[in-house]
PDB file of C-alpha atoms and ligand atoms in Angstrom:
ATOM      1  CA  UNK T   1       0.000   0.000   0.000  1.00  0.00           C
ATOM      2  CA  UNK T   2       2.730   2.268   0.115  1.00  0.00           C
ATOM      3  CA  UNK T   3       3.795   4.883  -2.760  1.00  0.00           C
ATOM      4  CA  UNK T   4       7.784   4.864  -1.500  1.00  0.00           C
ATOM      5  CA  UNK T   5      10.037   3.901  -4.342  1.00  0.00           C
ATOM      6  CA  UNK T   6       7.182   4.428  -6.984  1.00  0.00           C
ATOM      7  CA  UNK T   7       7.633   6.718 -10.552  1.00  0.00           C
ATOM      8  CA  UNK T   8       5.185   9.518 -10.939  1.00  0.00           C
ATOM      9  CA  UNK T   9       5.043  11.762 -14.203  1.00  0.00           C
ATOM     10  CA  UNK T  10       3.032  15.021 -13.274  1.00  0.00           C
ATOM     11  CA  UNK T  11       2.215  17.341 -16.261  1.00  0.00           C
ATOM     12  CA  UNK T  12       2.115  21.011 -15.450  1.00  0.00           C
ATOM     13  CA  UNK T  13       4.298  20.357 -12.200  1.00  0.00           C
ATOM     14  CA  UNK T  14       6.041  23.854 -11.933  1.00  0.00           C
ATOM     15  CA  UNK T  15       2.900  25.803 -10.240  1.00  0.00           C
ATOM     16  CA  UNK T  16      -0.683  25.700  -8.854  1.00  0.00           C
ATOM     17  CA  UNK T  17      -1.761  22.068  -8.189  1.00  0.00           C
ATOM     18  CA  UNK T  18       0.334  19.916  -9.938  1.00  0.00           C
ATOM     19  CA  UNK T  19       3.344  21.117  -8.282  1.00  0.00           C
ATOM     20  CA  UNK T  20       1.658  20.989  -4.610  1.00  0.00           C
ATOM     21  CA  UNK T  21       0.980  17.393  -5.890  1.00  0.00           C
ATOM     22  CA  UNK T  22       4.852  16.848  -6.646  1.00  0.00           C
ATOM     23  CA  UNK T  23       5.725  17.700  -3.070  1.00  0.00           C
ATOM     24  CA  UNK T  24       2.971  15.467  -1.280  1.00  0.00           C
ATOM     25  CA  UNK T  25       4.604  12.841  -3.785  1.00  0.00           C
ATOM     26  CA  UNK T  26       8.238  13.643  -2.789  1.00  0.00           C
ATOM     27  CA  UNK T  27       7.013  13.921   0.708  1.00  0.00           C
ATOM     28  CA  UNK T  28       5.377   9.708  -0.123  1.00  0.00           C
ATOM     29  CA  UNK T  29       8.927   8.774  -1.351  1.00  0.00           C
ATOM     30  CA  UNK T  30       7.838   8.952  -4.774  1.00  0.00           C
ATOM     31  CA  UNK T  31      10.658   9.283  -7.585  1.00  0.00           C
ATOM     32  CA  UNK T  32       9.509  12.305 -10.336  1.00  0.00           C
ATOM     33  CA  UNK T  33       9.608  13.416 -13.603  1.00  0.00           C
ATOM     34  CA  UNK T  34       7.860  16.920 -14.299  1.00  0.00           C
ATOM     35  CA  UNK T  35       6.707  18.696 -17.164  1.00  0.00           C
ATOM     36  CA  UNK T  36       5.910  22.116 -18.077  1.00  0.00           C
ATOM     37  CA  UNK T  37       6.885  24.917 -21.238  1.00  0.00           C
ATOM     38  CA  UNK T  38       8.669  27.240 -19.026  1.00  0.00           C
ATOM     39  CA  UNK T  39      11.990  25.708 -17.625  1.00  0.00           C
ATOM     40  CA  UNK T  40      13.619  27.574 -15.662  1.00  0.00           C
ATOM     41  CA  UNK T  41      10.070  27.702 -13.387  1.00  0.00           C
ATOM     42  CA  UNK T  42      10.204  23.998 -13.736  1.00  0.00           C
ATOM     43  CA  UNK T  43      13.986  23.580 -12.584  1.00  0.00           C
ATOM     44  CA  UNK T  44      13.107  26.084  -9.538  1.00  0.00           C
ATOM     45  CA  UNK T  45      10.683  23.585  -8.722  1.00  0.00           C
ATOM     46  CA  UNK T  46      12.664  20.341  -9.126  1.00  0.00           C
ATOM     47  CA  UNK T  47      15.423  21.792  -7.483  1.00  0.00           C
ATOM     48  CA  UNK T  48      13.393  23.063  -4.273  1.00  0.00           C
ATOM     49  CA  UNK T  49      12.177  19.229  -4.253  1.00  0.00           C
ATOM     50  CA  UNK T  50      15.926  17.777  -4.672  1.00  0.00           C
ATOM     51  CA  UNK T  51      16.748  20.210  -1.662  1.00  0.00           C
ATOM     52  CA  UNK T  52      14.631  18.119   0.374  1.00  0.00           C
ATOM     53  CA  UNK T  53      15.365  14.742  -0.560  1.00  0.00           C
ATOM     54  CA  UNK T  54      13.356  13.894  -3.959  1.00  0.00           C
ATOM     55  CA  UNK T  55      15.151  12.299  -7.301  1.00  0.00           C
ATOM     56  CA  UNK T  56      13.509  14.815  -9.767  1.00  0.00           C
ATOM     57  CA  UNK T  57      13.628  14.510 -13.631  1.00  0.00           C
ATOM     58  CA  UNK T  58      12.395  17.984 -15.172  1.00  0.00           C
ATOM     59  CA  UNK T  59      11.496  17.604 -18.719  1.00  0.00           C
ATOM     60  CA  UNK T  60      10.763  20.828 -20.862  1.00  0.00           C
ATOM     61  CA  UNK T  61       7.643  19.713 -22.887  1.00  0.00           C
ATOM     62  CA  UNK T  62       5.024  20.750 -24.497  1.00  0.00           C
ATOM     63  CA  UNK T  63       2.058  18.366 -23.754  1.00  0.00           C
ATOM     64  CA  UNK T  64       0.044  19.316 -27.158  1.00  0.00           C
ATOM     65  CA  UNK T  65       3.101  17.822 -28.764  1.00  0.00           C
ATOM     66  CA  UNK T  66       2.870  14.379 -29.054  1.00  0.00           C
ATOM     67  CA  UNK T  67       6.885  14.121 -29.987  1.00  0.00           C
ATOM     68  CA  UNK T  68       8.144  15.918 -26.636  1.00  0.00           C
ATOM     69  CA  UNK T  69       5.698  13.873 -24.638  1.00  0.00           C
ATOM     70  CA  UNK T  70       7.242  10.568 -25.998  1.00  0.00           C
ATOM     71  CA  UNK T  71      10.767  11.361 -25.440  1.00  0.00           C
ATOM     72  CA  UNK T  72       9.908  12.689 -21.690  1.00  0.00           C
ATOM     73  CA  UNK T  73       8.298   9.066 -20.992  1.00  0.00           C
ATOM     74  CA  UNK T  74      10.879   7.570 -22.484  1.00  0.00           C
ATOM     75  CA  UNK T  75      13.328   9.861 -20.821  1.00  0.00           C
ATOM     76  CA  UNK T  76      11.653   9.142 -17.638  1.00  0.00           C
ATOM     77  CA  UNK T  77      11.672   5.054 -18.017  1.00  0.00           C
ATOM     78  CA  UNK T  78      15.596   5.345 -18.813  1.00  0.00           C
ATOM     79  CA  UNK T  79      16.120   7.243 -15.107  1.00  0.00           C
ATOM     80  CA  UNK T  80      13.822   5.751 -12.907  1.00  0.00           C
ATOM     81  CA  UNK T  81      12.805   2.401 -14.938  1.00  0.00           C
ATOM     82  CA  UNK T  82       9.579   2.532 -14.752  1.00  0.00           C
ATOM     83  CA  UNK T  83       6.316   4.658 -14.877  1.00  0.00           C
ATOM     84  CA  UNK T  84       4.096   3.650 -11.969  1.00  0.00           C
ATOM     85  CA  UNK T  85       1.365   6.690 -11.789  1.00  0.00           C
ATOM     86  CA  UNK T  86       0.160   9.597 -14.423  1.00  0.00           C
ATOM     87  CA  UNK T  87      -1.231  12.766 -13.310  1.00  0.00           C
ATOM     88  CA  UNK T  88      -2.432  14.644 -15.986  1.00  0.00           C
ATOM     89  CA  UNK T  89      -2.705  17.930 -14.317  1.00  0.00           C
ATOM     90  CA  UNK T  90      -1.424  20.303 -17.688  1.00  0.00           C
ATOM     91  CA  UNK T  91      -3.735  23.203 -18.250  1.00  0.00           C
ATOM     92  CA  UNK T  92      -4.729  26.677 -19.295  1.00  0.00           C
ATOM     93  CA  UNK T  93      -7.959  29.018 -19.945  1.00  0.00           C
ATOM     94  CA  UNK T  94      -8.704  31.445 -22.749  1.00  0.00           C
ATOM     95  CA  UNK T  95     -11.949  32.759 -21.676  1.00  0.00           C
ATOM     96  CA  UNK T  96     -14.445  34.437 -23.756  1.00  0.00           C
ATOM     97  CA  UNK T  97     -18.246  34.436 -24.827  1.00  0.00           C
ATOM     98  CA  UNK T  98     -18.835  31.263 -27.196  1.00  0.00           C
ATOM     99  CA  UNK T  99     -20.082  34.063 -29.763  1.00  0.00           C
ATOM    100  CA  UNK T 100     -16.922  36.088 -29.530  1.00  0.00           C
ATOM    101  CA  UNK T 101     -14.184  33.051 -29.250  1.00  0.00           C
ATOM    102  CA  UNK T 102     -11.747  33.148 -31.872  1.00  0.00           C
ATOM    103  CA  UNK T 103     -10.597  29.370 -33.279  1.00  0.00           C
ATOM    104  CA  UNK T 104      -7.594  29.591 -31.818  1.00  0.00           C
ATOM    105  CA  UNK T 105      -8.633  30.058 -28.059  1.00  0.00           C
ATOM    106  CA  UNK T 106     -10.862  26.978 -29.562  1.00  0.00           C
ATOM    107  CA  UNK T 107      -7.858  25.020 -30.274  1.00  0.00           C
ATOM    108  CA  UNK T 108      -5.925  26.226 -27.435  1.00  0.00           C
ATOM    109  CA  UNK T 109      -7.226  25.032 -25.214  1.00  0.00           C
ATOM    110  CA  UNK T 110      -9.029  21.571 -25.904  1.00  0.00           C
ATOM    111  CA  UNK T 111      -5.115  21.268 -27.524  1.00  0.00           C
ATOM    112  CA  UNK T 112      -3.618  21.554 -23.759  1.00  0.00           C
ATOM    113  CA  UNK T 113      -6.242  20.755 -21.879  1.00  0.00           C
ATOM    114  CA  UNK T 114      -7.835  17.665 -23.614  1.00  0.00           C
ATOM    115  CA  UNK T 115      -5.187  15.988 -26.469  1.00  0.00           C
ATOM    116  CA  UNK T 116      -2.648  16.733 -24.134  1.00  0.00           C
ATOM    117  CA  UNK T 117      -4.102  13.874 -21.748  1.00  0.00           C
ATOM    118  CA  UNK T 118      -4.534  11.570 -24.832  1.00  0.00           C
ATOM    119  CA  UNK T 119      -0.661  11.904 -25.601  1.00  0.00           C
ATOM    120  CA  UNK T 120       0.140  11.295 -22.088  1.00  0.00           C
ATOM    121  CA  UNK T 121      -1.709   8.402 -21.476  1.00  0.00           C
ATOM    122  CA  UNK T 122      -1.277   6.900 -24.634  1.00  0.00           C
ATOM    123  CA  UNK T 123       2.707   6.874 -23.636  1.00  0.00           C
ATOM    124  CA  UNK T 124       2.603   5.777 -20.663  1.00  0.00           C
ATOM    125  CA  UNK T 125       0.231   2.704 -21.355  1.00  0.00           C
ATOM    126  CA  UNK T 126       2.355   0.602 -23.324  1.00  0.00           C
ATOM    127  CA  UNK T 127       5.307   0.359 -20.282  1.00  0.00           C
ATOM    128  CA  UNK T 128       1.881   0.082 -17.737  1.00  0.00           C
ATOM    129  CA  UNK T 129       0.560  -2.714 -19.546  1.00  0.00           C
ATOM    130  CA  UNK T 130       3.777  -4.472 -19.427  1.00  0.00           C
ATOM    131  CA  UNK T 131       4.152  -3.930 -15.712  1.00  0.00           C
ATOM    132  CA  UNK T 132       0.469  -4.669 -15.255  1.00  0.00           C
ATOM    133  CA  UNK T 133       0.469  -2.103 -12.768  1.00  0.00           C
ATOM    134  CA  UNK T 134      -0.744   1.788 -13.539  1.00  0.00           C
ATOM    135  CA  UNK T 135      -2.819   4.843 -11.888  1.00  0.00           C
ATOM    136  CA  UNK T 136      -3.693   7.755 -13.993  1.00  0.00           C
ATOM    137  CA  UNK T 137      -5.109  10.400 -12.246  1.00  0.00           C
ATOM    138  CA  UNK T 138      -6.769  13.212 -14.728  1.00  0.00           C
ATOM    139  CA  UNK T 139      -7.402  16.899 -13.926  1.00  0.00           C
ATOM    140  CA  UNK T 140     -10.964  17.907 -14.884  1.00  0.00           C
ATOM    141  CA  UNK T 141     -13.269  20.579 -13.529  1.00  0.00           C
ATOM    142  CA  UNK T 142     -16.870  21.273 -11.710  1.00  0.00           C
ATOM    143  CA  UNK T 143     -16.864  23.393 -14.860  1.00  0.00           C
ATOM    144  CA  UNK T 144     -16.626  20.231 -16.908  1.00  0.00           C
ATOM    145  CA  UNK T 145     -20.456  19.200 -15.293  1.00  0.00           C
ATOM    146  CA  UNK T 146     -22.028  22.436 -14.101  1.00  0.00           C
ATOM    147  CA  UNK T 147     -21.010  24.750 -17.317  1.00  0.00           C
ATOM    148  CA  UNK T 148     -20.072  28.336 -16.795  1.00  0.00           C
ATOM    149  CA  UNK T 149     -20.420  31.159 -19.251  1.00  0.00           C
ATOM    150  CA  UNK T 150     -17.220  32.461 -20.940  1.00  0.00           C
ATOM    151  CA  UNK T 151     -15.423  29.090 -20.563  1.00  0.00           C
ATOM    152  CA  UNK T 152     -17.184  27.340 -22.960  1.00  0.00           C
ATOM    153  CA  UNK T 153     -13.965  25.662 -24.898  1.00  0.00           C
ATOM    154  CA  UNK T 154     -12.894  25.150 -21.224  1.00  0.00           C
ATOM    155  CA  UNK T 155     -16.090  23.129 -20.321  1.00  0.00           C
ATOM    156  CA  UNK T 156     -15.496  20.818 -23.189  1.00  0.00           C
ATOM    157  CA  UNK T 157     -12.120  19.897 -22.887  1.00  0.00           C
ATOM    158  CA  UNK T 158     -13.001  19.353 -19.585  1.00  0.00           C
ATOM    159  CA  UNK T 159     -16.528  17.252 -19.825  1.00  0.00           C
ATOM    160  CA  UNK T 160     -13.922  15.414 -23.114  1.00  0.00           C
ATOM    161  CA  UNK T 161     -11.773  14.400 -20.094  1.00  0.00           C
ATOM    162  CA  UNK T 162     -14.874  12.567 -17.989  1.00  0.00           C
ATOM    163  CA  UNK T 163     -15.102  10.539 -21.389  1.00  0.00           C
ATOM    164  CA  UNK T 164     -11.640   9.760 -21.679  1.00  0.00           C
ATOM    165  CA  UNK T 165     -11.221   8.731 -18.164  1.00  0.00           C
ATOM    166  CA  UNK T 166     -14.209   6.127 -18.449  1.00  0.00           C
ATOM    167  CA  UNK T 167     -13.436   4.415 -21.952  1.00  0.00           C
ATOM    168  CA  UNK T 168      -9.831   4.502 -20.711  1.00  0.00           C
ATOM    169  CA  UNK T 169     -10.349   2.750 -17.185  1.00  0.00           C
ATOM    170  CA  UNK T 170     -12.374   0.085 -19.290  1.00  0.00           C
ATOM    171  CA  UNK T 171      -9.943  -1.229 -21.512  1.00  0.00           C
ATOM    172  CA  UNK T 172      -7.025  -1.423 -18.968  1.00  0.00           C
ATOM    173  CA  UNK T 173      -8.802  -2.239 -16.078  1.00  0.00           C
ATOM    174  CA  UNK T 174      -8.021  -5.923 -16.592  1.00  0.00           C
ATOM    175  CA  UNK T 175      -4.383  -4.992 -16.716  1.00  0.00           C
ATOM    176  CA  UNK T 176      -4.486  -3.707 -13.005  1.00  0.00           C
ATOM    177  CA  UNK T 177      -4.239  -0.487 -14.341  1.00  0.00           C
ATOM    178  CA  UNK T 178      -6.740   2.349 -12.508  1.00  0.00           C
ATOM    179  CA  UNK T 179      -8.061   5.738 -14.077  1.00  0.00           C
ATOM    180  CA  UNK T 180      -9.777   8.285 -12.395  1.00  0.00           C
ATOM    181  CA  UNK T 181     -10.443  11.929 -12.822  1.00  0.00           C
ATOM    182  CA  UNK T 182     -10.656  14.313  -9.994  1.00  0.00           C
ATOM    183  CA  UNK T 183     -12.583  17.632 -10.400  1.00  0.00           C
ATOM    184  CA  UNK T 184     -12.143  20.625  -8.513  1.00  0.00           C
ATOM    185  CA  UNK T 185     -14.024  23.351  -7.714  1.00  0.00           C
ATOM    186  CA  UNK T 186     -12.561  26.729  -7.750  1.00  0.00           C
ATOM    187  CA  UNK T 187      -8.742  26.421  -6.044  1.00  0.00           C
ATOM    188  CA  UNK T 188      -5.957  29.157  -4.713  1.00  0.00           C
ATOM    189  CA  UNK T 189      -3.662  28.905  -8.161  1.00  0.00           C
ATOM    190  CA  UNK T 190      -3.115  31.245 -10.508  1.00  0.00           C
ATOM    191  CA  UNK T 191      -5.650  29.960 -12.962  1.00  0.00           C
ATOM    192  CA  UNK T 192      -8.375  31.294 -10.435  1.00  0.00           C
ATOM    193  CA  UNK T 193      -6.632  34.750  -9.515  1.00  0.00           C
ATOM    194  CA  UNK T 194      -6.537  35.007 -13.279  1.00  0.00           C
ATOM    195  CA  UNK T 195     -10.240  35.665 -12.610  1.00  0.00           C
ATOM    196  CA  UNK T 196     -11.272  39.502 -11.851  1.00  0.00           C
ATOM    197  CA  UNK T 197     -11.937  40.088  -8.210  1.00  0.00           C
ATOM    198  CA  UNK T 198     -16.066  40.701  -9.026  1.00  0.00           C
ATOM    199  CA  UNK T 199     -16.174  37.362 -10.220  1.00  0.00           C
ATOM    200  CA  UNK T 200     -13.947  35.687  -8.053  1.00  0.00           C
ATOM    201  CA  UNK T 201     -16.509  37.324  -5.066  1.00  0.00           C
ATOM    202  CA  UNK T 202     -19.223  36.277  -6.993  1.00  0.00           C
ATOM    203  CA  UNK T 203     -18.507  32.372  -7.246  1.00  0.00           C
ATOM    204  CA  UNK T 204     -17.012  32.389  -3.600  1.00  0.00           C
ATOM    205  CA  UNK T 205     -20.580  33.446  -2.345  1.00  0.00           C
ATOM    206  CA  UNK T 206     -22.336  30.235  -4.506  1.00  0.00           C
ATOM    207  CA  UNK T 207     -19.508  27.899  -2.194  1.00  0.00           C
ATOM    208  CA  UNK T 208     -21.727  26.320   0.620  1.00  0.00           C
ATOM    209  CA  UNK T 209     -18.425  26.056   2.937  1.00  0.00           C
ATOM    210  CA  UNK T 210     -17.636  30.012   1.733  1.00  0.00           C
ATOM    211  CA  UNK T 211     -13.983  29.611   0.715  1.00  0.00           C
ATOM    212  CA  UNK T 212     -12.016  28.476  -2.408  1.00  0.00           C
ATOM    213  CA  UNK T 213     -10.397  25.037  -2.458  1.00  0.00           C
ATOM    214  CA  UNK T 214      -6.257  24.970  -1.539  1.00  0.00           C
ATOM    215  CA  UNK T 215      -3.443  22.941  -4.104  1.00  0.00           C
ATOM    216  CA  UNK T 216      -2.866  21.168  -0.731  1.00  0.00           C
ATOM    217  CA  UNK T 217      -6.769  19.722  -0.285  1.00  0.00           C
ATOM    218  CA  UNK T 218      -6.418  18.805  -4.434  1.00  0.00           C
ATOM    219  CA  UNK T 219      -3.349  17.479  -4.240  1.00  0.00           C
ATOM    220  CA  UNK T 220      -3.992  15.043  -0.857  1.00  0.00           C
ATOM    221  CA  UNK T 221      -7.034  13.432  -2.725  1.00  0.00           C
ATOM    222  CA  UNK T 222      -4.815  13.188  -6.372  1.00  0.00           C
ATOM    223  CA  UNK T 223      -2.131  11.373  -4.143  1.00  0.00           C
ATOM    224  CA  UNK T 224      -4.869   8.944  -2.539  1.00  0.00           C
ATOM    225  CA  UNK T 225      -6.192   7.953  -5.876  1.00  0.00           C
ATOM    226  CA  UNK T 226      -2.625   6.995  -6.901  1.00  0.00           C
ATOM    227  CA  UNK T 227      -1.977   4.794  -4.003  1.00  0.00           C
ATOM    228  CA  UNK T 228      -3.040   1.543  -3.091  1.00  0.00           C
ATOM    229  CA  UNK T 229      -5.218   2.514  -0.670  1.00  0.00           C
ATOM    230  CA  UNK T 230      -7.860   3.160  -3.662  1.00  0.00           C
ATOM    231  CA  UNK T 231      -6.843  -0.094  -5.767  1.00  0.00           C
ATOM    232  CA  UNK T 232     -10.774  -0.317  -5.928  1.00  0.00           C
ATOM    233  CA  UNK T 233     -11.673   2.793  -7.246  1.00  0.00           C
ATOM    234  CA  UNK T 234     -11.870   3.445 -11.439  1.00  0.00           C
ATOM    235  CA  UNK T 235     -13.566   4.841 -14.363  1.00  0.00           C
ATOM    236  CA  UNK T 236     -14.591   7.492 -11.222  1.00  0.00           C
ATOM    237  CA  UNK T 237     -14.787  11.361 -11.044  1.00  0.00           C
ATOM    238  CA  UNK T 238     -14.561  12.701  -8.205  1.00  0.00           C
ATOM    239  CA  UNK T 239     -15.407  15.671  -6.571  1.00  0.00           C
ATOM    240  CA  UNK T 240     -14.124  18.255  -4.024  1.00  0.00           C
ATOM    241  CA  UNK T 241     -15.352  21.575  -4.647  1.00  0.00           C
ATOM    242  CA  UNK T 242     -16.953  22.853  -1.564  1.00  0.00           C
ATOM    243  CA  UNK T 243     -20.374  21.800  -1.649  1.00  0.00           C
ATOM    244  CA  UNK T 244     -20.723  23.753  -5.025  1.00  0.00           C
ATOM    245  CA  UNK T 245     -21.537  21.325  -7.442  1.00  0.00           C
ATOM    246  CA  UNK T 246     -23.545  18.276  -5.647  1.00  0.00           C
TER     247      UNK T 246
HETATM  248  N1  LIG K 301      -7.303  26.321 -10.185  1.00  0.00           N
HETATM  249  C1  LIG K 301      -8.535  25.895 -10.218  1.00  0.00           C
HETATM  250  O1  LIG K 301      -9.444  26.501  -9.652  1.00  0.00           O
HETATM  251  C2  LIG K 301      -8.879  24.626 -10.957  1.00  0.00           C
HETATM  252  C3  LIG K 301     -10.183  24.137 -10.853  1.00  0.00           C
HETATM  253  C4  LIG K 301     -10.534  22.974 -11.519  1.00  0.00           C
HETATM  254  C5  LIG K 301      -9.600  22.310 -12.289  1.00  0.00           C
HETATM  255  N2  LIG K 301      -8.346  22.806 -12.398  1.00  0.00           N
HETATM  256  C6  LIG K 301      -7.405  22.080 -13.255  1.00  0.00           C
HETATM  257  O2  LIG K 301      -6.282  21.699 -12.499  1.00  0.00           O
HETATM  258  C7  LIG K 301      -5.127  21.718 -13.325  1.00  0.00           C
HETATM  259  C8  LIG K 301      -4.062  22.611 -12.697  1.00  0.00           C
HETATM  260  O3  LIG K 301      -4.594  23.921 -12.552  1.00  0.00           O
HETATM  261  P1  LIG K 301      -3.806  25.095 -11.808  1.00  0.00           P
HETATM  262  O4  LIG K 301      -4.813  26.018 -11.302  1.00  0.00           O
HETATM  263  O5  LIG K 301      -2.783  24.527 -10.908  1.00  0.00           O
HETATM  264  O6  LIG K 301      -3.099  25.792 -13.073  1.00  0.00           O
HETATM  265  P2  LIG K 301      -1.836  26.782 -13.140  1.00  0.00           P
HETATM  266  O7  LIG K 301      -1.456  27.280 -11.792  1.00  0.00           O
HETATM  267  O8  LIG K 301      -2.142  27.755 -14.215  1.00  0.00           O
HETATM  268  O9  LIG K 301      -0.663  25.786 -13.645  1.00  0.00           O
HETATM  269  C9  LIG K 301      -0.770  25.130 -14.875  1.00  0.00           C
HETATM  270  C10 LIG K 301       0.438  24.249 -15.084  1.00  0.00           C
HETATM  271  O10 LIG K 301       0.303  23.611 -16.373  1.00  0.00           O
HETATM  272  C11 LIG K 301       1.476  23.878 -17.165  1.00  0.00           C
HETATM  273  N3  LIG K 301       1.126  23.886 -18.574  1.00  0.00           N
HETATM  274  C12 LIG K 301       0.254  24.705 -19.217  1.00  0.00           C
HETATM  275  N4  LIG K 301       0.221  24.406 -20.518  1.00  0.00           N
HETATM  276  C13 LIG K 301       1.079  23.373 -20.717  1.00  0.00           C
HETATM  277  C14 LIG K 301       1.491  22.629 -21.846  1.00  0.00           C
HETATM  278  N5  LIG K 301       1.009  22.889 -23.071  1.00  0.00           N
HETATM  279  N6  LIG K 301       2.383  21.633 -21.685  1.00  0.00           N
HETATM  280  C15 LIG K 301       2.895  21.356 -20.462  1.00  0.00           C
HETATM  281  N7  LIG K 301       2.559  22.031 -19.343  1.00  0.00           N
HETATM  282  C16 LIG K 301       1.661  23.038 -19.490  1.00  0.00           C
HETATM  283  C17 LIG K 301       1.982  25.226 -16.630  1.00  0.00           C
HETATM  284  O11 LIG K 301       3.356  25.461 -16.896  1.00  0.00           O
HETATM  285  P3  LIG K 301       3.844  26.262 -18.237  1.00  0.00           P
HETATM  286  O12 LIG K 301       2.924  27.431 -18.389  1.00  0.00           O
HETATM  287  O13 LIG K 301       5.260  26.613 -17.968  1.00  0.00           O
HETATM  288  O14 LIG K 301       3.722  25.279 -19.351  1.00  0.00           O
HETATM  289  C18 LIG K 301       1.751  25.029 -15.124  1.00  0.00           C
HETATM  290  O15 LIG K 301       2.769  24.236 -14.572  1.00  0.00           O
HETATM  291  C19 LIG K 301      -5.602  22.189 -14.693  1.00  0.00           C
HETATM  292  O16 LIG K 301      -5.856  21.089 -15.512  1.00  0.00           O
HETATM  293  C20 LIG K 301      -6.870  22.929 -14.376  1.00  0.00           C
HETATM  294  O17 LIG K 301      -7.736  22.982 -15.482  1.00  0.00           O
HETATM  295  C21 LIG K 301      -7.952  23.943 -11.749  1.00  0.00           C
END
């Protein structure tokens, strides 16, 4: 049941929630490999996490290209030997009114925030197959099931990711291989500050327990669903948004 001496590749592991969920990793005894586009945010990160006892691998890559996202599995299964856990946590908004969004905010985003998870996944199942032995952990959204206006590309990369999960889990569940998506409300990252302060107010007062969500509270439940301790759990989405989505 325990993650020490395991291989995790986290997308987007340089800020926000994916790199909260490289430390409570680290902190499990977990070996990682991290992605993001901007490396010298990444290396900060990876070398913050060596500091305190973690074998990092930071990979500059681009998760919309399917290319980079090869070489940094392969990269990562020549270092560590083996890929034990996915969390697809790589993504971005580009907000606007469906009748006003351009194509490429379109493609933007369901690029990052949706084929991005395909390449991932589809790299790492070949050496999890082998090992018959896998958890992929996916990054979706309340906004993925509730809707919200101006994030309509957002929404559907998002909802694409439910789908994905569940057709995933079902052909590799007989491999002992689990996927799962978790889907946060609105967190403490920059995607949220991103938001302007009206609107930010406005969600916050539709939150039953009257706060956003913390990286930490995301990251504790993305670590769970990698461990043993949920060997029984897939094809799931689950939820921790406050109470505002039920
Ligand atoms: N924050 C929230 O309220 C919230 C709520 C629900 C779901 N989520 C989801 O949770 C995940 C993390 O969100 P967050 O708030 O932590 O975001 P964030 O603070 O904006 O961080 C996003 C991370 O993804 C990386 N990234 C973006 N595009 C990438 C690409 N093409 N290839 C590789 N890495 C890329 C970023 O690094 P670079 O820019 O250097 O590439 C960064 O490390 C996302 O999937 C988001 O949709 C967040």
């Amino acid at each position: 049941m325990t993650l020490r001496g395991k291989v995790a590749v986290v997308t987007g592991g340089s800020r926000g929630i994916g790199r909260t969920v490289a430390s409570v990793l680290a902190r499990e005894g977990v070996a990682l490999t991290l992605c993001a586009r901007d490396r010298v945010a990444l290396e900060k990160v990876a070398s913050e996490l060596e500091a305190s006892g973690a074998q990092v691998l930071a990979v500059k890559a681009d998760v919309t290209q399917a290319v980079e996202v090869n070489q940094m599995i392969e990269s990562c299964l020549e270092r560590f030997g083996s890929v034990n856990i996915l969390v697809n946590n790589a993504g971005i908004t580009r907000d606007n009114l469906l009748l006003r969004m351009k194509d490429d905010e379109w493609e933007a985003v369901l690029n990052v925030n949706l084929k991005g998870v395909f390449h991932c996944t589809r790299a790492v199942l070949r050496p999890m197959l082998k090992q018959r032995e896998g958890c992929i952990v996916n990054l979706t959204s309340v906004v993925g099931v509730m809707g919200n206006p101006g994030q309509a590309n957002y929404a559907a990369a998002k909802a694409g990711i439910i789908g994905l999960t569940k057709a995933t889990a079902k052909e590799v569940a007989s491999r002992g291989i689990t996927v799962n998506a978790v889907a946060p409300g609105f967190v403490e990252t920059d995607m949220t500050y991103a938001l302007d302060p009206e609107h930010q107010e406005r969600i916050r007062s539709q939150i039953p327990l009257g706060r956003f969500g913390t990286p930490e509270e995301v990251a504790e439940l993305v670590v769970f669903l990698a461990s043993g301790r949920a060997a029984y759990i897939t094809g799931q989405v689950i939820h921790i948004n406050g109470g505002l989505w039920m």
